Amino acid sequence: MTETKISVPAIHCDHCKMSLEGALGEVVGVAKAAVDIPSATITVSFDDPATMQDLVAAIEGQGYEVASGA
């Protein structure tokens, strides 16, 4: 199991949290996605077949931009 922290500067409310956790939860291989609103980060635990590219695509699919370097 891999755990990563992704910075998404536009996270600011519970709607953001629900939207992003829901989208990431639909990615095959994601065990857990937890949004932290104050730090504007998402901690994701995932395994194969999920990849970092899949996680970024799910976030961008909700209209958010991942901070560079993530």
N, CA and C atoms as an extended XYZ file, in Angstrom:
210
Properties=species:S:1:pos:R:3:atomname:S:1:resname:S:1:resid:I:1 pbc="F F F"
N         0.857       -1.181        0.000 N   MET     1
C         0.000        0.000        0.000 CA  MET     1
C         0.897        1.237        0.000 C   MET     1
N         0.570        2.159       -0.868 N   THR     2
C         1.286        3.428       -0.962 CA  THR     2
C         0.425        4.528       -0.371 C   THR     2
N         1.050        5.448        0.358 N   GLU     3
C         0.331        6.610        0.876 CA  GLU     3
C         1.035        7.857        0.374 C   GLU     3
N         0.250        8.786       -0.147 N   THR     4
C         0.811       10.029       -0.669 CA  THR     4
C        -0.029       11.202       -0.210 C   THR     4
N         0.596       12.359       -0.158 N   LYS     5
C        -0.113       13.592        0.192 CA  LYS     5
C        -0.072       14.498       -1.027 C   LYS     5
N        -1.242       14.957       -1.458 N   ILE     6
C        -1.376       15.785       -2.655 CA  ILE     6
C        -1.886       17.162       -2.246 C   ILE     6
N        -1.206       18.196       -2.712 N   SER     7
C        -1.604       19.567       -2.413 CA  SER     7
C        -2.546       20.084       -3.501 C   SER     7
N        -3.709       20.562       -3.059 N   VAL     8
C        -4.716       21.110       -3.970 CA  VAL     8
C        -5.147       22.459       -3.378 C   VAL     8
N        -4.474       23.550       -3.779 N   PRO     9
C        -4.689       24.860       -3.141 CA  PRO     9
C        -6.134       25.350       -3.115 C   PRO     9
N        -6.971       24.919       -4.042 N   ALA    10
C        -8.345       25.435       -4.106 CA  ALA    10
C        -9.295       24.786       -3.104 C   ALA    10
N        -8.833       23.826       -2.313 N   ILE    11
C        -9.701       23.205       -1.300 CA  ILE    11
C       -10.000       24.243       -0.218 C   ILE    11
N       -11.301       24.474        0.033 N   HIS    12
C       -11.636       25.460        1.045 CA  HIS    12
C       -12.935       25.192        1.807 C   HIS    12
N       -13.657       24.119        1.461 N   CYS    13
C       -14.937       23.910        2.133 CA  CYS    13
C       -15.329       22.431        2.144 C   CYS    13
N       -16.428       22.140        2.838 N   ASP    14
C       -16.897       20.759        2.923 CA  ASP    14
C       -17.331       20.212        1.567 C   ASP    14
N       -17.846       21.078        0.689 N   HIS    15
C       -18.219       20.609       -0.648 CA  HIS    15
C       -16.981       20.110       -1.395 C   HIS    15
N       -15.880       20.847       -1.291 N   CYS    16
C       -14.625       20.414       -1.907 CA  CYS    16
C       -14.242       19.043       -1.364 C   CYS    16
N       -14.312       18.904       -0.058 N   LYS    17
C       -13.942       17.653        0.619 CA  LYS    17
C       -14.775       16.489        0.098 C   LYS    17
N       -16.090       16.646        0.074 N   MET    18
C       -16.971       15.566       -0.365 CA  MET    18
C       -16.749       15.224       -1.837 C   MET    18
N       -16.601       16.235       -2.660 N   SER    19
C       -16.399       16.040       -4.089 CA  SER    19
C       -15.115       15.268       -4.371 C   SER    19
N       -14.027       15.698       -3.749 N   LEU    20
C       -12.733       15.068       -4.000 CA  LEU    20
C       -12.625       13.678       -3.387 C   LEU    20
N       -13.105       13.510       -2.179 N   GLU    21
C       -13.067       12.176       -1.565 CA  GLU    21
C       -13.925       11.197       -2.355 C   GLU    21
N       -15.071       11.659       -2.843 N   GLY    22
C       -15.934       10.796       -3.649 CA  GLY    22
C       -15.277       10.385       -4.949 C   GLY    22
N       -14.676       11.328       -5.647 N   ALA    23
C       -14.032       11.038       -6.930 CA  ALA    23
C       -12.847       10.100       -6.749 C   ALA    23
N       -12.033       10.357       -5.732 N   LEU    24
C       -10.878        9.489       -5.497 CA  LEU    24
C       -11.305        8.105       -5.037 C   LEU    24
N       -12.395        8.032       -4.298 N   GLY    25
C       -12.909        6.744       -3.841 CA  GLY    25
C       -13.370        5.846       -4.972 C   GLY    25
N       -13.672        6.434       -6.121 N   GLU    26
C       -14.102        5.656       -7.285 CA  GLU    26
C       -12.928        5.110       -8.102 C   GLU    26
N       -11.717        5.559       -7.815 N   VAL    27
C       -10.537        5.065       -8.536 CA  VAL    27
C       -10.216        3.665       -8.027 C   VAL    27
N       -10.160        2.707       -8.943 N   VAL    28
C        -9.869        1.322       -8.569 CA  VAL    28
C        -8.474        1.257       -7.966 C   VAL    28
N        -8.394        0.722       -6.759 N   GLY    29
C        -7.130        0.604       -6.051 CA  GLY    29
C        -6.986        1.573       -4.902 C   GLY    29
N        -7.851        2.577       -4.836 N   VAL    30
C        -7.783        3.544       -3.731 CA  VAL    30
C        -8.493        2.950       -2.519 C   VAL    30
N        -7.760        2.857       -1.417 N   ALA    31
C        -8.327        2.327       -0.180 CA  ALA    31
C        -8.940        3.430        0.663 C   ALA    31
N        -8.296        4.616        0.650 N   LYS    32
C        -8.781        5.718        1.477 CA  LYS    32
C        -8.298        7.035        0.903 C   LYS    32
N        -9.164        8.035        0.938 N   ALA    33
C        -8.805        9.405        0.556 CA  ALA    33
C        -9.370       10.325        1.626 C   ALA    33
N        -8.489       11.119        2.235 N   ALA    34
C        -8.909       12.009        3.312 CA  ALA    34
C        -8.439       13.429        3.017 C   ALA    34
N        -9.406       14.336        2.847 N   VAL    35
C        -9.105       15.740        2.577 CA  VAL    35
C        -8.948       16.482        3.895 C   VAL    35
N        -7.879       17.275        3.995 N   ASP    36
C        -7.666       18.152        5.139 CA  ASP    36
C        -7.848       19.588        4.650 C   ASP    36
N        -8.967       20.197        5.004 N   ILE    37
C        -9.305       21.524        4.498 CA  ILE    37
C        -8.292       22.596        4.930 C   ILE    37
N        -7.911       22.672        6.223 N   PRO    38
C        -6.980       23.745        6.623 CA  PRO    38
C        -5.643       23.731        5.876 C   PRO    38
N        -5.122       22.540        5.571 N   SER    39
C        -3.835       22.472        4.870 CA  SER    39
C        -4.000       22.352        3.358 C   SER    39
N        -5.243       22.232        2.887 N   ALA    40
C        -5.548       22.072        1.457 CA  ALA    40
C        -4.771       20.907        0.859 C   ALA    40
N        -4.794       19.776        1.584 N   THR    41
C        -4.125       18.572        1.097 CA  THR    41
C        -5.068       17.379        1.153 C   THR    41
N        -4.712       16.368        0.369 N   ILE    42
C        -5.445       15.109        0.378 CA  ILE    42
C        -4.432       14.006        0.635 C   ILE    42
N        -4.695       13.175        1.629 N   THR    43
C        -3.869       12.004        1.879 CA  THR    43
C        -4.588       10.814        1.267 C   THR    43
N        -3.902       10.120        0.356 N   VAL    44
C        -4.505        9.008       -0.365 CA  VAL    44
C        -3.685        7.749       -0.128 C   VAL    44
N        -4.370        6.674        0.264 N   SER    45
C        -3.764        5.353        0.378 CA  SER    45
C        -4.257        4.540       -0.810 C   SER    45
N        -3.314        4.002       -1.583 N   PHE    46
C        -3.720        3.273       -2.784 CA  PHE    46
C        -2.747        2.153       -3.096 C   PHE    46
N        -3.198        1.260       -3.946 N   ASP    47
C        -2.425        0.113       -4.385 CA  ASP    47
C        -2.716       -0.104       -5.858 C   ASP    47
N        -2.009       -1.023       -6.488 N   ASP    48
C        -2.289       -1.352       -7.888 CA  ASP    48
C        -3.753       -1.721       -8.033 C   ASP    48
N        -4.397       -1.342       -9.089 N   PRO    49
C        -3.844       -0.764      -10.311 CA  PRO    49
C        -3.792        0.758      -10.323 C   PRO    49
N        -4.166        1.422       -9.224 N   ALA    50
C        -4.174        2.896       -9.202 CA  ALA    50
C        -2.752        3.444       -9.328 C   ALA    50
N        -2.638        4.551      -10.041 N   THR    51
C        -1.350        5.236      -10.195 CA  THR    51
C        -1.521        6.698       -9.788 C   THR    51
N        -0.415        7.369       -9.618 N   MET    52
C        -0.465        8.803       -9.296 CA  MET    52
C        -1.207        9.559      -10.400 C   MET    52
N        -1.006        9.153      -11.642 N   GLN    53
C        -1.697        9.797      -12.768 CA  GLN    53
C        -3.211        9.627      -12.648 C   GLN    53
N        -3.656        8.466      -12.167 N   ASP    54
C        -5.095        8.234      -11.967 CA  ASP    54
C        -5.647        9.168      -10.894 C   ASP    54
N        -4.869        9.363       -9.831 N   LEU    55
C        -5.313       10.238       -8.745 CA  LEU    55
C        -5.432       11.680       -9.230 C   LEU    55
N        -4.411       12.136       -9.954 N   VAL    56
C        -4.428       13.509      -10.485 CA  VAL    56
C        -5.600       13.674      -11.453 C   VAL    56
N        -5.843       12.680      -12.302 N   ALA    57
C        -6.957       12.759      -13.253 CA  ALA    57
C        -8.297       12.863      -12.525 C   ALA    57
N        -8.462       12.133      -11.437 N   ALA    58
C        -9.711       12.193      -10.669 CA  ALA    58
C        -9.901       13.571      -10.043 C   ALA    58
N        -8.814       14.141       -9.535 N   ILE    59
C        -8.878       15.486       -8.933 CA  ILE    59
C        -9.200       16.527       -9.999 C   ILE    59
N        -8.493       16.472      -11.117 N   GLU    60
C        -8.736       17.415      -12.204 CA  GLU    60
C       -10.110       17.249      -12.810 C   GLU    60
N       -10.626       16.038      -12.779 N   GLY    61
C       -11.979       15.765      -13.277 CA  GLY    61
C       -13.058       16.458      -12.462 C   GLY    61
N       -12.725       16.828      -11.229 N   GLN    62
C       -13.656       17.570      -10.382 CA  GLN    62
C       -13.470       19.072      -10.503 C   GLN    62
N       -12.518       19.494      -11.369 N   GLY    63
C       -12.313       20.913      -11.602 CA  GLY    63
C       -11.237       21.551      -10.737 C   GLY    63
N       -10.430       20.739      -10.070 N   TYR    64
C        -9.374       21.259       -9.208 CA  TYR    64
C        -8.023       21.069       -9.876 C   TYR    64
N        -7.063       21.887       -9.487 N   GLU    65
C        -5.715       21.796      -10.014 CA  GLU    65
C        -4.779       21.338       -8.896 C   GLU    65
N        -3.958       20.337       -9.216 N   VAL    66
C        -2.968       19.841       -8.274 CA  VAL    66
C        -1.773       20.785       -8.288 C   VAL    66
N        -1.245       21.128       -7.120 N   ALA    67
C        -0.076       22.006       -7.026 CA  ALA    67
C         1.109       21.329       -7.689 C   ALA    67
N         1.948       22.104       -8.356 N   SER    68
C         3.114       21.534       -9.011 CA  SER    68
C         4.021       20.892       -7.970 C   SER    68
N         4.687       19.839       -8.399 N   GLY    69
C         5.554       19.101       -7.498 CA  GLY    69
C         4.847       17.971       -6.792 C   GLY    69
N         3.533       17.852       -7.022 N   ALA    70
C         2.775       16.778       -6.378 CA  ALA    70
C         2.832       15.521       -7.204 C   ALA    70
